[in-house]
């Protein structure tokens, strides 16, 4: 969609052009889904086959398979969505007086004075997977009308693109991407404590309802075992404990990161 206030030709001559390798995104989506779907299915099948009597090693293996499957699904879906949104001919053009972002939706034209904030993050140690996914570099431009333009490592010569934006927008705020941590630090601490407290409460519920042996009345000495909780309740509580522990630890880790960043 072309910005009503500007057209590409009004921004002057093209300084540099940066095509985006969306074809690589489709490759990424293909291998990620090709791995994630069968591995995740294998993990779910293993969980049902192992049941309650599986060994610790078997349960860990099932957990690893399910985790890998979920990771593959996440990467595949995200890469496919970005490829569809950008289209086969997505590009960025740096011009004398602004930036043009061409995508499936048409060119978005941005004058330099419309950029209010710039966030650039570069991985300290980029891996081969990071280069393949484009996750080792991230540049976000926040505009006066609230829109955002995102550039990642799959844009050709993305580093020079980011430097061009920085050089042409001295008025824009430089952000690190961690500002939201400072604002949400208190909420993160509270959420982490609440999640861990909920996990402890569910553990106490399980401990407080042990299996017991009941003797039939009548003096004939027959007895039978009565479970403290049903299988469904145990599965629900166990899953809740796992989710709460992961969420709690994540929130507390983000809180610690916010405090270290502030320091």
Coordinates of C-alpha atoms in Angstrom, one line a residue:
X1 CA 0.0 0.0 0.0
X2 CA 1.5 3.3 -1.1
X3 CA 1.7 6.0 1.6
X4 CA -0.6 8.9 0.6
X5 CA 2.0 11.5 1.6
X6 CA 4.9 10.2 -0.5
X7 CA 5.6 8.3 -3.6
X8 CA 8.8 6.4 -4.4
X9 CA 9.9 9.0 -7.0
X10 CA 9.5 11.8 -4.4
X11 CA 12.3 10.3 -2.2
X12 CA 15.0 10.8 -4.8
X13 CA 17.5 8.5 -6.4
X14 CA 18.0 4.9 -5.2
X15 CA 21.1 4.6 -3.0
X16 CA 21.0 0.9 -2.5
X17 CA 18.6 -2.0 -3.0
X18 CA 18.2 -5.0 -0.7
X19 CA 16.1 -8.0 -1.9
X20 CA 14.7 -10.3 0.7
X21 CA 15.4 -14.0 0.3
X22 CA 11.8 -15.2 0.9
X23 CA 12.6 -18.3 -1.2
X24 CA 14.8 -19.4 1.6
X25 CA 11.9 -18.9 4.0
X26 CA 9.9 -21.5 2.1
X27 CA 12.9 -23.9 2.3
X28 CA 13.1 -23.3 6.0
X29 CA 9.4 -23.9 6.4
X30 CA 9.6 -27.1 4.4
X31 CA 12.4 -28.7 6.5
X32 CA 11.0 -27.4 9.8
X33 CA 7.6 -28.9 9.2
X34 CA 9.1 -32.0 7.6
X35 CA 10.9 -32.6 10.8
X36 CA 8.4 -31.2 13.3
X37 CA 5.3 -33.1 12.2
X38 CA 6.7 -36.7 12.2
X39 CA 8.8 -36.1 15.3
X40 CA 5.9 -34.6 17.2
X41 CA 3.6 -37.4 16.1
X42 CA 6.3 -39.9 17.2
X43 CA 6.5 -38.2 20.6
X44 CA 2.7 -38.3 21.1
X45 CA 2.6 -41.9 20.1
X46 CA 5.5 -42.6 22.5
X47 CA 3.6 -40.9 25.3
X48 CA 0.5 -43.0 24.8
X49 CA 2.6 -46.2 24.4
X50 CA 4.8 -45.6 27.5
X51 CA 1.8 -44.7 29.8
X52 CA 2.3 -44.5 33.5
X53 CA 4.7 -47.4 33.8
X54 CA 7.5 -46.0 31.6
X55 CA 11.0 -45.5 32.9
X56 CA 12.5 -42.1 33.5
X57 CA 14.7 -42.5 30.4
X58 CA 11.7 -43.3 28.3
X59 CA 9.7 -40.3 29.6
X60 CA 12.7 -38.0 29.0
X61 CA 13.0 -39.3 25.4
X62 CA 9.3 -38.7 24.8
X63 CA 9.6 -35.2 26.2
X64 CA 12.5 -34.4 23.9
X65 CA 10.6 -35.7 20.9
X66 CA 7.5 -33.6 21.7
X67 CA 9.7 -30.5 22.3
X68 CA 11.5 -30.9 19.0
X69 CA 8.2 -31.4 17.2
X70 CA 6.7 -28.2 18.7
X71 CA 9.9 -26.3 17.8
X72 CA 9.7 -27.5 14.3
X73 CA 6.1 -26.6 13.9
X74 CA 6.7 -23.1 15.4
X75 CA 9.6 -22.4 13.0
X76 CA 7.8 -23.7 10.0
X77 CA 4.6 -21.7 10.6
X78 CA 6.5 -18.5 11.3
X79 CA 8.7 -18.8 8.2
X80 CA 5.7 -19.6 6.0
X81 CA 3.7 -16.7 7.3
X82 CA 6.6 -14.3 6.7
X83 CA 7.1 -15.6 3.2
X84 CA 3.5 -15.2 2.4
X85 CA 3.3 -11.7 3.8
X86 CA 6.4 -10.5 2.0
X87 CA 5.8 -12.2 -1.3
X88 CA 8.3 -13.5 -3.9
X89 CA 9.7 -10.1 -4.8
X90 CA 10.0 -8.4 -1.4
X91 CA 12.7 -5.7 -1.2
X92 CA 14.0 -2.6 0.6
X93 CA 15.2 0.4 -1.3
X94 CA 17.3 3.1 0.4
X95 CA 16.7 6.4 -1.3
X96 CA 18.1 9.9 -0.7
X97 CA 15.1 11.1 1.3
X98 CA 13.6 7.9 2.6
X99 CA 13.0 4.1 2.5
X100 CA 10.8 2.0 0.2
X101 CA 9.6 -1.4 1.4
X102 CA 8.1 -3.4 -1.5
X103 CA 6.0 -6.5 -0.6
X104 CA 3.0 -8.5 -1.8
X105 CA 0.8 -5.6 -0.5
X106 CA 2.6 -3.1 -2.6
X107 CA 5.3 -0.5 -1.8
X108 CA 5.3 1.2 1.5
X109 CA 7.0 4.6 1.2
X110 CA 8.6 6.2 4.3
X111 CA 10.4 9.6 4.5
X112 CA 13.2 9.7 6.9
X113 CA 11.4 12.2 9.1
X114 CA 8.6 9.7 9.6
X115 CA 10.9 7.4 11.5
X116 CA 10.6 8.0 15.3
X117 CA 12.5 5.1 16.8
X118 CA 15.0 2.5 15.6
X119 CA 15.7 -0.9 17.3
X120 CA 18.7 -2.9 16.0
X121 CA 19.8 -6.1 17.5
X122 CA 22.6 -8.3 16.3
X123 CA 23.5 -11.7 17.6
X124 CA 26.9 -11.7 19.5
X125 CA 27.7 -15.1 17.9
X126 CA 25.7 -15.9 14.9
X127 CA 25.2 -19.6 14.2
X128 CA 24.5 -21.4 10.9
X129 CA 20.9 -21.9 11.9
X130 CA 20.6 -18.2 12.7
X131 CA 21.9 -17.2 9.3
X132 CA 19.6 -19.7 7.6
X133 CA 16.5 -18.3 9.5
X134 CA 17.6 -14.7 9.4
X135 CA 17.3 -14.5 13.2
X136 CA 20.8 -13.2 13.8
X137 CA 19.9 -9.6 12.8
X138 CA 16.8 -7.6 13.6
X139 CA 16.0 -4.0 12.8
X140 CA 12.6 -2.4 13.6
X141 CA 11.6 1.1 12.5
X142 CA 8.7 2.7 14.4
X143 CA 6.9 5.4 12.4
X144 CA 5.0 8.5 13.4
X145 CA 1.6 6.9 12.5
X146 CA 2.3 3.8 14.7
X147 CA 3.3 1.4 12.0
X148 CA 6.5 -0.7 12.1
X149 CA 8.8 -1.9 9.4
X150 CA 10.9 -5.0 10.2
X151 CA 14.1 -6.1 8.6
X152 CA 15.9 -9.4 9.4
X153 CA 19.0 -11.2 8.3
X154 CA 17.4 -12.5 5.1
X155 CA 17.5 -9.1 3.6
X156 CA 20.6 -8.8 1.3
X157 CA 23.3 -6.7 2.9
X158 CA 21.1 -6.1 5.9
X159 CA 23.9 -4.5 7.9
X160 CA 24.5 -1.7 5.4
X161 CA 20.7 -1.2 5.3
X162 CA 20.6 -0.7 9.1
X163 CA 23.6 1.7 8.9
X164 CA 21.9 3.7 6.2
X165 CA 18.8 4.1 8.3
X166 CA 20.8 5.2 11.4
X167 CA 22.8 7.7 9.3
X168 CA 19.7 9.3 7.8
X169 CA 17.6 9.4 11.0
X170 CA 19.7 11.2 13.6
X171 CA 16.5 12.5 15.1
X172 CA 15.1 9.0 15.8
X173 CA 15.4 7.4 19.3
X174 CA 17.8 4.4 19.5
X175 CA 16.2 1.5 21.3
X176 CA 17.7 -1.8 22.4
X177 CA 14.5 -3.9 22.4
X178 CA 14.6 -4.5 26.1
X179 CA 12.7 -1.3 27.2
X180 CA 9.5 -3.3 27.8
X181 CA 11.4 -5.4 30.4
X182 CA 12.0 -2.2 32.5
X183 CA 8.4 -1.3 32.4
X184 CA 7.1 -4.8 33.2
X185 CA 9.8 -5.8 35.8
X186 CA 7.3 -5.7 38.7
X187 CA 4.7 -7.6 36.9
X188 CA 7.2 -10.2 35.8
X189 CA 8.2 -10.8 39.4
X190 CA 4.6 -11.0 40.5
X191 CA 3.7 -13.4 37.7
X192 CA 6.7 -15.6 38.4
X193 CA 5.9 -15.9 42.1
X194 CA 2.3 -16.6 41.4
X195 CA 3.1 -19.4 38.9
X196 CA 5.5 -21.1 41.2
X197 CA 3.0 -20.7 44.1
X198 CA 0.4 -22.4 41.9
X199 CA 2.8 -25.2 41.1
X200 CA 3.5 -25.8 44.8
X201 CA -0.3 -25.7 45.5
X202 CA -0.9 -28.4 42.9
X203 CA 1.9 -30.5 44.3
X204 CA 0.3 -30.2 47.8
X205 CA -3.0 -31.3 46.3
X206 CA -1.4 -34.5 44.9
X207 CA 0.4 -35.2 48.1
X208 CA -2.7 -34.6 50.2
X209 CA -4.7 -37.1 48.3
X210 CA -2.7 -40.4 48.5
X211 CA -4.1 -43.8 47.6
X212 CA -5.6 -45.6 50.5
X213 CA -6.8 -49.1 51.4
X214 CA -10.4 -49.5 52.5
X215 CA -11.7 -52.5 54.4
X216 CA -15.2 -53.7 53.6
X217 CA -17.6 -53.6 56.5
X218 CA -19.0 -56.9 57.8
X219 CA -15.9 -58.3 59.4
X220 CA -14.9 -60.6 56.5
X221 CA -11.6 -58.8 56.1
X222 CA -11.9 -58.0 52.4
X223 CA -10.2 -54.7 51.4
X224 CA -9.5 -52.8 48.2
X225 CA -7.4 -49.8 47.1
X226 CA -9.1 -46.5 46.5
X227 CA -7.1 -43.9 44.5
X228 CA -6.9 -40.5 46.0
X229 CA -7.2 -38.8 42.6
X230 CA -8.4 -40.1 39.3
X231 CA -6.1 -40.6 36.4
X232 CA -7.6 -37.6 34.6
X233 CA -7.1 -35.4 37.7
X234 CA -3.5 -36.5 38.0
X235 CA -2.8 -35.8 34.3
X236 CA -4.4 -32.3 34.6
X237 CA -2.5 -31.5 37.8
X238 CA 0.8 -32.8 36.4
X239 CA 0.4 -30.8 33.2
X240 CA -0.5 -27.7 35.3
X241 CA 2.6 -28.1 37.4
X242 CA 4.8 -28.3 34.3
X243 CA 3.3 -25.3 32.7
X244 CA 3.4 -23.2 35.9
X245 CA 7.1 -24.1 36.6
X246 CA 8.1 -23.2 33.0
X247 CA 6.2 -20.0 33.1
X248 CA 7.4 -19.1 36.6
X249 CA 11.1 -19.7 35.8
X250 CA 10.7 -17.7 32.5
X251 CA 9.2 -14.7 34.2
X252 CA 11.8 -14.7 37.0
X253 CA 14.6 -15.0 34.4
X254 CA 13.2 -12.0 32.5
X255 CA 12.9 -10.1 35.8
X256 CA 16.6 -10.8 36.6
X257 CA 17.5 -9.7 33.1
X258 CA 15.6 -6.5 33.5
X259 CA 17.4 -5.8 36.8
X260 CA 20.8 -6.5 35.2
X261 CA 20.0 -4.3 32.2
X262 CA 19.0 -1.5 34.5
X263 CA 22.2 -1.8 36.5

